[in-house]
XYZ file of C-alpha atoms in Angstrom:
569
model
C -24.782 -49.762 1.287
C -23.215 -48.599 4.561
C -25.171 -49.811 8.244
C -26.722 -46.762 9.018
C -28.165 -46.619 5.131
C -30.071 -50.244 5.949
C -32.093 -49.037 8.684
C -33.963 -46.562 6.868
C -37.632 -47.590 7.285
C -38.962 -48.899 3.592
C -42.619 -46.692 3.675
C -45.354 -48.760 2.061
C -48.358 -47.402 -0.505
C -51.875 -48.094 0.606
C -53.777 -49.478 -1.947
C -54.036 -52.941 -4.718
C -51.372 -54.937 -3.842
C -49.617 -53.269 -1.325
C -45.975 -52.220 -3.319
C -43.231 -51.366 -1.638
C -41.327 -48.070 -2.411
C -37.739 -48.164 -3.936
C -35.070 -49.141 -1.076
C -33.245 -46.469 -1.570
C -32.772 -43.526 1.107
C -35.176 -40.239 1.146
C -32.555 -37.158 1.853
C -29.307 -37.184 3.457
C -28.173 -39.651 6.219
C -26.536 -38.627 9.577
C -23.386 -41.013 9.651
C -23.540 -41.445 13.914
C -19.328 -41.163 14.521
C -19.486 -37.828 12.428
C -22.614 -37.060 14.499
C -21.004 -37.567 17.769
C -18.036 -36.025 17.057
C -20.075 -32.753 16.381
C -22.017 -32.706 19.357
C -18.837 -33.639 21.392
C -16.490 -30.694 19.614
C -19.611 -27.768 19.755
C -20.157 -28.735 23.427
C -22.193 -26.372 25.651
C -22.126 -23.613 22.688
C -25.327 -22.349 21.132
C -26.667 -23.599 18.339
C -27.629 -20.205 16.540
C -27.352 -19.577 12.911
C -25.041 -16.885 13.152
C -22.168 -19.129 14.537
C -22.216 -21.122 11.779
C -18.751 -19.694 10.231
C -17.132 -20.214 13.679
C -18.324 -23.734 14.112
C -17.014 -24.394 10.945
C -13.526 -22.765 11.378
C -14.096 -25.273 14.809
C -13.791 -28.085 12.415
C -11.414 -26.876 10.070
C -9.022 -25.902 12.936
C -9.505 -29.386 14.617
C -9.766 -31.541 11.265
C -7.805 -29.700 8.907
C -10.284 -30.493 6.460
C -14.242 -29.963 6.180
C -15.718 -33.578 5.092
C -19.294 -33.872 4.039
C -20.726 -36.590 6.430
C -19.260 -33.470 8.854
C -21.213 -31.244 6.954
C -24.267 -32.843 7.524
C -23.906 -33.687 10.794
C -23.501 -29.914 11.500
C -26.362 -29.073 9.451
C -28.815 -31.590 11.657
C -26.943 -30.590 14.976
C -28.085 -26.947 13.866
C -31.268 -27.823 12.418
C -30.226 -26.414 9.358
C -30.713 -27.276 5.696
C -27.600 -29.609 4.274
C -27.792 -26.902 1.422
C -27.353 -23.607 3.808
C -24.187 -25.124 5.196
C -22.621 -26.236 2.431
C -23.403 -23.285 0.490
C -21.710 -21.088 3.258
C -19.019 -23.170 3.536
C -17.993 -23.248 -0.071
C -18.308 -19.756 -0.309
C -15.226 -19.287 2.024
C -11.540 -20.105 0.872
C -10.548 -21.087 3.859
C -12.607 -23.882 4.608
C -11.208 -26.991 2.703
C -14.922 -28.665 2.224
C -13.861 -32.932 0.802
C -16.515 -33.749 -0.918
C -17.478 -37.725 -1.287
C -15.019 -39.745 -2.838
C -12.107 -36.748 -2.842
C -9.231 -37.702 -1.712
C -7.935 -35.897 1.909
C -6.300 -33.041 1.851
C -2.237 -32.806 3.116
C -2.052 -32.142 7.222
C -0.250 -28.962 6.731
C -0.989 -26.323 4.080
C 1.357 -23.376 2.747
C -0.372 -20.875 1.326
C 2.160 -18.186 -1.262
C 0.885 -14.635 -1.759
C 0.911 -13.786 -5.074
C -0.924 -10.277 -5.003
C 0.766 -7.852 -6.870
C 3.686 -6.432 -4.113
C 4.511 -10.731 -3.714
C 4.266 -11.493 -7.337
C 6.930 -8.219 -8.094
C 9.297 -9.648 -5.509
C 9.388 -13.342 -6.563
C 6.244 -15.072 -5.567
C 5.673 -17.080 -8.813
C 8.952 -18.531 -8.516
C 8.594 -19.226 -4.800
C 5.106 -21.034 -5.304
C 6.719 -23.268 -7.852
C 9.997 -24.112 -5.685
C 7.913 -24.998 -2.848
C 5.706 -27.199 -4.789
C 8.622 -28.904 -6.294
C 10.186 -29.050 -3.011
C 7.849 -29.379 0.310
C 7.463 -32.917 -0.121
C 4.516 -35.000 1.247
C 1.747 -34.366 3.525
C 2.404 -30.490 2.550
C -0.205 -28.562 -0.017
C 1.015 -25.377 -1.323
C -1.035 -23.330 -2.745
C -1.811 -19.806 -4.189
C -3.133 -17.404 -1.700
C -4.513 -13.630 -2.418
C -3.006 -10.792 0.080
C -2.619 -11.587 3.790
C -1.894 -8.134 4.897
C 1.699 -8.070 5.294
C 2.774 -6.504 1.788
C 5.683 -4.267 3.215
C 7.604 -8.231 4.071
C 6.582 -9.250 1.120
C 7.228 -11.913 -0.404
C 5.321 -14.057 2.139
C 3.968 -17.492 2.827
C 1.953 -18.963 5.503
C 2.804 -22.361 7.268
C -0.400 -23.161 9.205
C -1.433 -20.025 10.732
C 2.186 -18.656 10.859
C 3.738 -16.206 8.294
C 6.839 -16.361 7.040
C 8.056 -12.543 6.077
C 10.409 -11.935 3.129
C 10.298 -15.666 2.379
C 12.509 -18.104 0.088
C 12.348 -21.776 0.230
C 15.180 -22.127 3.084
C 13.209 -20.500 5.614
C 9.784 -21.652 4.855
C 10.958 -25.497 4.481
C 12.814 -24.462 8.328
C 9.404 -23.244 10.067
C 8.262 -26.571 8.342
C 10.853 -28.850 9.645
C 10.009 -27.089 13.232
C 6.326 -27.970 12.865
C 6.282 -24.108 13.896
C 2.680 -23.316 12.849
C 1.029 -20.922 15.046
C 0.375 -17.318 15.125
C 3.074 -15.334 16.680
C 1.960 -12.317 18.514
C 4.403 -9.271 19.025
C 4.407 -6.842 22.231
C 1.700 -4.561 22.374
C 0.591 -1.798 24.806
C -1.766 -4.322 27.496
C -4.783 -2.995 29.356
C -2.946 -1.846 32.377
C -0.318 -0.233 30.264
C -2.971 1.535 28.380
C -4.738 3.041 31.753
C -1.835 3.886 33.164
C -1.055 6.427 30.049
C -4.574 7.589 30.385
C -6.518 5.332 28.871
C -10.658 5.013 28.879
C -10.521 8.035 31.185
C -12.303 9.537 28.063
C -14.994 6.550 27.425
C -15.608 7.287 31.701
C -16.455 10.696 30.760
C -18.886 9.626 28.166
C -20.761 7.293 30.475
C -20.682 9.592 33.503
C -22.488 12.676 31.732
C -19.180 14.439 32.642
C -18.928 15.145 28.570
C -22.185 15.431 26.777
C -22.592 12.974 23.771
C -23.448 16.004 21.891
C -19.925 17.706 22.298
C -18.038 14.495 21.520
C -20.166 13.990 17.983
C -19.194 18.085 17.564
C -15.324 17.120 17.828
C -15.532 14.582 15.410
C -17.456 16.615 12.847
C -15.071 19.984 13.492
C -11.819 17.619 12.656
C -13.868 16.193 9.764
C -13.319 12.939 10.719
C -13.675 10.615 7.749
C -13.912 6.624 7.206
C -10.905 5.447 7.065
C -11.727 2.199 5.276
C -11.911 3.553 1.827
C -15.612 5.403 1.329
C -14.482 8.129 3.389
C -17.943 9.346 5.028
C -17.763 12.038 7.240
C -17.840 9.815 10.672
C -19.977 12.083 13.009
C -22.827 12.622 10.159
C -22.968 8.447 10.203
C -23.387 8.228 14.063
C -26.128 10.887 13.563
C -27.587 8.892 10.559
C -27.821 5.705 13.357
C -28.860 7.774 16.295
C -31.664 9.246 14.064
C -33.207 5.598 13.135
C -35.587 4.195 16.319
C -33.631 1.404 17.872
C -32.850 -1.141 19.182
C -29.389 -0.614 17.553
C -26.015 -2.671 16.747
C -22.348 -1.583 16.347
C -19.976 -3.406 13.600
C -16.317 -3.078 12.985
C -15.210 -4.035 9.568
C -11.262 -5.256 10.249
C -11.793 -7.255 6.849
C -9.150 -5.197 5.341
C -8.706 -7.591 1.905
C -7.249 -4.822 -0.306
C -4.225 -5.781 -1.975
C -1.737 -3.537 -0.462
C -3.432 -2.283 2.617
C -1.745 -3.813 6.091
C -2.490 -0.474 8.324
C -5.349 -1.984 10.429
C -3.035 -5.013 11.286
C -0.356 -2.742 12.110
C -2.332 -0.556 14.769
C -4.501 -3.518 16.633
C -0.979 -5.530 16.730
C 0.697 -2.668 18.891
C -2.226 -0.609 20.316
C -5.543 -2.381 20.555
C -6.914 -0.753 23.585
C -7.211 2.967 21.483
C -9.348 0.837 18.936
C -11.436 -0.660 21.703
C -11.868 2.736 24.046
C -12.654 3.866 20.306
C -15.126 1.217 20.023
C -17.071 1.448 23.300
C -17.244 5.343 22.643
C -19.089 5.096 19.186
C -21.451 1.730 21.027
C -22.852 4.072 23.907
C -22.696 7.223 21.034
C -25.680 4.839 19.485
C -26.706 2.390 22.043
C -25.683 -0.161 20.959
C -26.138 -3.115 23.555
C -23.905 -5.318 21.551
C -20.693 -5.087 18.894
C -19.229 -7.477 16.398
C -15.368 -7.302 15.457
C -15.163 -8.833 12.560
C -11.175 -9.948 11.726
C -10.011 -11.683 9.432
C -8.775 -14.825 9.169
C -5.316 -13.820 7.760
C -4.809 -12.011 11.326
C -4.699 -14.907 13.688
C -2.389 -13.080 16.171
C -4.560 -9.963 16.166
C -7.497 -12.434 17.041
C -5.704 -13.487 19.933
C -4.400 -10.053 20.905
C -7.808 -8.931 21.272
C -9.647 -12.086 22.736
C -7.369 -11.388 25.575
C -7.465 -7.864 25.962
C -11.515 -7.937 25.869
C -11.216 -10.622 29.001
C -9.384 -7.694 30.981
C -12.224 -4.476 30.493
C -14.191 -4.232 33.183
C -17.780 -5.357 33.288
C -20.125 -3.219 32.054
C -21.178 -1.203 28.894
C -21.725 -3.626 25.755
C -21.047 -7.295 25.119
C -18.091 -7.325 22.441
C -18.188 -10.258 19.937
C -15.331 -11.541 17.970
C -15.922 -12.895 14.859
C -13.622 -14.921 12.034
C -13.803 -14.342 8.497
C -12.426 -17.080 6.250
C -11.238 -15.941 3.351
C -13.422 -13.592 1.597
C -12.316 -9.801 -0.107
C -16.162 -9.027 -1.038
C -17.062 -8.898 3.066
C -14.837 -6.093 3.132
C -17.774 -4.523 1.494
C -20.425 -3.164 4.524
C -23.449 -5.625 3.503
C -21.469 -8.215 2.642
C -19.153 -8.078 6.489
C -22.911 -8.303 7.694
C -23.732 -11.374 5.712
C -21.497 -13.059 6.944
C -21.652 -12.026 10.543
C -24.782 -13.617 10.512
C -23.095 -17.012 9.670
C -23.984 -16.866 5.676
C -22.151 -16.223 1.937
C -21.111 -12.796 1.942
C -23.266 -11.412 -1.061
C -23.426 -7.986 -0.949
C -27.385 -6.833 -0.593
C -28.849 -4.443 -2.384
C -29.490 -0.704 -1.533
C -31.492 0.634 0.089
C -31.989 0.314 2.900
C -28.990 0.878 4.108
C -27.052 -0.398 7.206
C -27.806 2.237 9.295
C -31.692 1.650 8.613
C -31.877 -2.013 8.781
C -28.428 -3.691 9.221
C -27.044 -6.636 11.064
C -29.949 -9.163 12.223
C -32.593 -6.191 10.524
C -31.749 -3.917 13.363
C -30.115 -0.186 12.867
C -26.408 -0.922 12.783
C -23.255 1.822 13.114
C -20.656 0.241 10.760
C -16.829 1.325 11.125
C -13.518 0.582 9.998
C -10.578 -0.252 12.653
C -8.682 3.021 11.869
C -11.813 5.360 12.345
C -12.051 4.755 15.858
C -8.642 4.399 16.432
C -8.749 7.939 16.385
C -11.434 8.922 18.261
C -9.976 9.375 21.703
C -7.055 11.581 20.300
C -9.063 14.003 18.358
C -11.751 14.595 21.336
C -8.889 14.580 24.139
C -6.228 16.876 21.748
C -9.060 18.647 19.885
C -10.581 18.997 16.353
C -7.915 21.829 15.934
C -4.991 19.319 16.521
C -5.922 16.819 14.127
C -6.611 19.188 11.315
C -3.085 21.051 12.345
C -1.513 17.952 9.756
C -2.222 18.233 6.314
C -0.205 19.363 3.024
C -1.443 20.749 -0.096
C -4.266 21.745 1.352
C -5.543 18.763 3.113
C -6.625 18.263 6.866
C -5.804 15.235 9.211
C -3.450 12.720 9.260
C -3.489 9.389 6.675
C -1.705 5.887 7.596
C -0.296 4.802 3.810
C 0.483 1.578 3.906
C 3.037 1.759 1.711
C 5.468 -1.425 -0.209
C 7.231 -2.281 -3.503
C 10.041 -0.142 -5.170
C 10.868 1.502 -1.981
C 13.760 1.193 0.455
C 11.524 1.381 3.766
C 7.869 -0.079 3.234
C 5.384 0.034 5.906
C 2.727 1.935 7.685
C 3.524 5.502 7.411
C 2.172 8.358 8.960
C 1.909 10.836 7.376
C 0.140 14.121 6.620
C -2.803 14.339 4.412
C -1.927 15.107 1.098
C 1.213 14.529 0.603
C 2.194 13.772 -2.946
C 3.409 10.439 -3.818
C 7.121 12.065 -4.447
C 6.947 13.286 -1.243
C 5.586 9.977 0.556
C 9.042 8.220 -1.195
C 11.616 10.801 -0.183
C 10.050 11.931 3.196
C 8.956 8.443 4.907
C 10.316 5.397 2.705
C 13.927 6.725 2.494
C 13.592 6.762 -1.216
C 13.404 4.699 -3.908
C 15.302 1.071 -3.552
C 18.633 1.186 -4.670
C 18.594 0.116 -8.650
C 15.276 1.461 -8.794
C 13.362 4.331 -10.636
C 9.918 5.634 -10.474
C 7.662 4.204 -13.338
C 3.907 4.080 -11.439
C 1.837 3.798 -8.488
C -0.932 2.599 -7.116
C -2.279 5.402 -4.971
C -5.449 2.994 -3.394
C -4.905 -0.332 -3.800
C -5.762 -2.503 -6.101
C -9.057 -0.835 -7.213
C -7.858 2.877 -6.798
C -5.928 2.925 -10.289
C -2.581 3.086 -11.326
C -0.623 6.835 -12.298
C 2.395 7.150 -14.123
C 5.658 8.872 -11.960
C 4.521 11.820 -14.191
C 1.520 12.575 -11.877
C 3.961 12.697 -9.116
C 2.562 15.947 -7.514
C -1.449 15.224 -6.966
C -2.428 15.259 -3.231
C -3.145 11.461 -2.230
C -6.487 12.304 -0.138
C -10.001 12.279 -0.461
C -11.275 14.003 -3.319
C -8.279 14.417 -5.006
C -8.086 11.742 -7.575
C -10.973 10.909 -8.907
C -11.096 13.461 -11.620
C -7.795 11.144 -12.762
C -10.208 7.830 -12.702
C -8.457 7.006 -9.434
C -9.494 7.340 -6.047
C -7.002 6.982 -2.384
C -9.457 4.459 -0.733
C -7.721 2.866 2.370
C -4.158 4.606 1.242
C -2.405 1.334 0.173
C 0.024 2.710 -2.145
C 2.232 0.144 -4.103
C 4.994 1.750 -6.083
C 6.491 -0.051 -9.050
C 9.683 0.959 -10.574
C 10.966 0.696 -14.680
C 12.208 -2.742 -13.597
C 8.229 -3.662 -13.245
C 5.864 -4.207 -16.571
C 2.624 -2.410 -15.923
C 0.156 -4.413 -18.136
C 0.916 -7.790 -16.069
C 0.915 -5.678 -13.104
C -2.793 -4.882 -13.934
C -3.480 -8.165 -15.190
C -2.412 -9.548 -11.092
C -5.047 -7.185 -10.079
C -7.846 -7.943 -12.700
C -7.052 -11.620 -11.597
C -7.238 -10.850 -8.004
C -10.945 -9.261 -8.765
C -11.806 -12.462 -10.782
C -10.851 -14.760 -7.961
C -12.658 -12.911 -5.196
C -15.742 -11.921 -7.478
C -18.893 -13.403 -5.181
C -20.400 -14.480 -8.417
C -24.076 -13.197 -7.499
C -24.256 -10.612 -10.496
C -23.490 -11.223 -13.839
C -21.394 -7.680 -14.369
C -18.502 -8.621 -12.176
C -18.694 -12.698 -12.280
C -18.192 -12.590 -16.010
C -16.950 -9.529 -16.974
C -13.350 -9.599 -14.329
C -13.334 -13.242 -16.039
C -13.212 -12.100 -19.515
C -11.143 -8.760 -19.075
C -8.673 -11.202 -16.960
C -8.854 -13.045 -20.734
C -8.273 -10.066 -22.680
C -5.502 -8.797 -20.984
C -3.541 -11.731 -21.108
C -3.561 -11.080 -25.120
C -0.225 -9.271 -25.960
C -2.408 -6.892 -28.291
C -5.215 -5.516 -25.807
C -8.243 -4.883 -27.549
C -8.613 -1.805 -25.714
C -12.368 -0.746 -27.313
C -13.688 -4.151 -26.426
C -11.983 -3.481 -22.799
C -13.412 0.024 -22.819
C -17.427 -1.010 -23.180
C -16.919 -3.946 -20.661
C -15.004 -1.643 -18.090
C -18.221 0.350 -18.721
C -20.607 -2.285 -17.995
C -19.109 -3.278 -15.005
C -19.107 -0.278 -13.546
C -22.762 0.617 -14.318
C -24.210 -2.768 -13.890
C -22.582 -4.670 -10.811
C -24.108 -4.574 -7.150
C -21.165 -3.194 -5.082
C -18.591 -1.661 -5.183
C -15.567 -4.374 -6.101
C -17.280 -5.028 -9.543
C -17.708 -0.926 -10.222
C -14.238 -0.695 -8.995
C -12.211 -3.871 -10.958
C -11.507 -2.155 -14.086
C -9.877 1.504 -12.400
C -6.255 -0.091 -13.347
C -7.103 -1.540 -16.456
C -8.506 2.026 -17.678
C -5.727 3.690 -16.042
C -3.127 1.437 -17.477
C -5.407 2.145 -21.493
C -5.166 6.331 -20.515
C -2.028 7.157 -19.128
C 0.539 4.240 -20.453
C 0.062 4.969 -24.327
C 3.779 4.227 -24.798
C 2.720 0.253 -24.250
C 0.250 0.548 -27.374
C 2.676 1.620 -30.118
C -0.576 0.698 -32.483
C -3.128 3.129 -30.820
C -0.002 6.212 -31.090
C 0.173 5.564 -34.877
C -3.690 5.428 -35.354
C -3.139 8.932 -33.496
């Protein structure tokens, strides 16, 4: 028994000879060092609930490691329950919680993408090289996608990535202990006034353009959200205007899909049109306060915006950056606000929605990063220019983010509509050399997979779902006849698996078992069918509903890879 275990006071019954309770301690014990070390690294910051997840990333960042005597020392510093804390910070991947008795985890942790674009250019054999070869005081370890799919494959040394990675040149950032973000040039505050910037957010706030004329732009371009649901963007700032307030703003940049990289792209090279975007749609709703919500795989867009915030003048609402730590589901709207608040990110149940009772039970305007990077171009150019772009009859412009078989991945923009052929030949210089169409995903990882066949649909809104598809965020992966299919869906039903919150049955046991089934060379595709059907009518939100699009897809439109099901035909 340690010290501080000895001094806990031994109570004593009343009554016939006076016996002593058992010696033994009532709840968990503060160990003092771990206590002081707490109160010395949180300093003069609040103690609220809703800073939990940054305190802990404090300790993570500072310990590499989460032990539990730090645990509970956090818990008591916050007079919070042991449990609340150490249920959050399990939730997260990115906190590496050492239980009692575990041994300590390595200083220095690489972390291998193997989402599907990593895993078709060589991740698995990567991971396994690495672990053979990085020696000790280094954990590698499997990671899901951080975002940067057109360099793929890629690993992370610390909180630095390593782009189209092989063993040489992630042991070298090793060997240079070079493990911090790297952020590129971007357009800086004065940069961005001096091309006109917030001239449009000092019309707002002067009267000089009505609010109402500004939510009529939006709706004649027919804005929509650009984060995958696609609702029509003015009708939402309506829907939050309409409830009483007092009011919140969020920003989901929690952009987990496998495949999808465009909000890094734009808030590493232009943050300021997000932000003027941001402080428009706060005063839209009066909101006195907005959350950013990045996450954690975007360290350098952190810091790109920490700073940038610093420079806007005082005045108009107080914006709050927040960390996520490794979590797809809080790229689902309830979930993001779950977590905001410094808990799991369990999706809640609807209704009421967000815009009734949202972040801390108040009305809340949720938007993606791309949505309101928009909003000063439409309004300044007009509705008329942004619904000028479009093919195939489509309005507006779409960012694909766009990797695999192709010789020029990236974020390309594009119009509306265009048709997956065109997407390759047009903006991605073609196919990559040695490489033919075979299938794409035209949404990411939930939004289905088509065979090169269906070449000619439209990749917007409204387009693809009569195919059991839909374009979501527009992360299109293309595989080529070098790629096989059924283990491409299998990466994606074991992506769902992995990031599966586990609070409804549905989705924590059914992505488990389909992962199972499709690992069998014979799919038993009736057995697949009734649990793809389940999970779509049973789970909470929208990743279990979702999981099964490329399984079905792969079932309906692949029949050449179930010779058994053509001869029962």
């Amino acid at each position: 028994m340690s010290g501080h275990e000895q001094t806990i006071r031994i109570f004593e019954h009343p009554g016939a000879g006076r016996r002593k309770a058992k010696a033994t301690p009532k709840g968990r014990v503060i160990d003092p060092q771990a206590a002081h070390e707490i109160e010395t690294l949180l300093g003069s910051r609040p103690r609220r609930r809703d800073l939990l997840i940054e305190y802990l990333h404090l300790i993570q960042d500072t310990c590499k490691q989460i032990s539990a005597v730090h645990l509970a020392a956090l818990a008591d510093e916050m007079k919070l329950a042991f449990s609340e804390v150490f249920e959050t910070a399990t939730f997260y991947a990115h906190f590496d919680v050492v239980k009692e008795g575990d041994p300590a985890i390595p200083p220095l942790t690489i972390r291998v993408c193997d989402s599907l674009t990593c895993a078709m250019l060589g991740a698995e054999r990567l991971l396994a090289q690495l672990q053979e070869t990085a020696g000790p005081g280094v954990r590698v370890v499997r990671a899901p996608c951080v975002g940067r799919c057109d360099t793929a494959p890629v690993a992370e040394v610390g909180h630095n990535f390593v782009d189209h990675a092989n063993v040489q040149n992630v042991l070298e950032t090793v060997r240079r202990d070079d493990t911090h973000a790297h952020v590129p040039q971007y357009v800086e505050y004065e940069e961005y006034v001096a091309r006109g910037g917030y001239q449009l957010l000092q019309r707002l706030r002067s009267g000089a353009l009505a609010t109402e004329d500004l939510l009529k732009a939006l709706d004649d371009a027919s804005l929509r959200g650009l984060g995958g649901a696609g609702f029509p963007t003015g009708r939402k700032w309506r829907s939050v205007l309409s409830v009483p307030g007092p009011r919140l703003m969020a920003i989901n940049g929690d952009e987990g899909e496998p495949g999808t990289f465009k909000d890094r792209y734009y808030l590493e090279r232009d943050p300021h049109r997000f932000l003027e975007g941001t402080l428009i749609g706060a005063h839209v709703v009066e909101a006195p306060d907005v959350y950013i919500y990045i996450r954690d795989e975007y360290p350098a867009v952190r810091e790109i915006l920490a700073r940038e915030i610093d420079k806007l003048p005082p005045g108009g609402p107080v914006l709050h950056l927040r960390r996520g730590a490794g979590a797809y589901i809080c790229g689902e709207e309830s979930s993001l606000l779950e977590s905001i608040e410094g808990k799991r990110g369990y999706p809640r149940h609807k209704p009421p929605y967000p815009f009734q009772v949202g972040l801390f039970g108040r009305p809340t305007l949720i938007n993606n990063v791309e949505t309101l990077f928009w909003v000063r171009d439409i309004v300044e150019q007009g509705a008329h220019w942004w619904k000028g772009h479009g093919r195939n009859d489509r309005v507006g412009l779409r960012s694909y983010s766009v990797s695999g078989r192709v010789k020029q991945p990236g974020v390309k923009l594009a119009p509306a509509g265009v048709t997956i052929r065109e997407l390759i030949d047009e903006f991605c210089g073609g196919m990559a050399d040695g490489h033919t169409l075979r299938a794409y995903l035209p949404g990411g990882a939930s939004g289905g997979i088509l065979p090169a066949a269906m070449d000619d649909i439209p990749l917007d809104f409204g387009t693809l779902e009569k195919y059991g598809c839909f374009i979501g965020s527009a992360a299109v992966v293309i595989l080529s006849d070098q790629d096989d299919i059924k283990q491409a869906a299998l990466n994606l039903m074991r992506f769902f698996e992995d990031e599966s919150c586990g609070q409804c049955t549905p989705c924590r046991v059914g992505t488990q078992k389909a992962a199972l089934l499709m690992s069998q060379d014979d799919w038993d595709q009736d057995l697949l069918g009734e649990l793809s059907q389940a999970m779509r009518d049973a789970s909470i939100c929208g990743l279990g509903q979702a999981a099964s699009n490329p399984l079905t897809s792969v079932i309906r439109y692949f029949t050449e890879l179930f010779p058994a099901r053509e001869r029962a035909q």
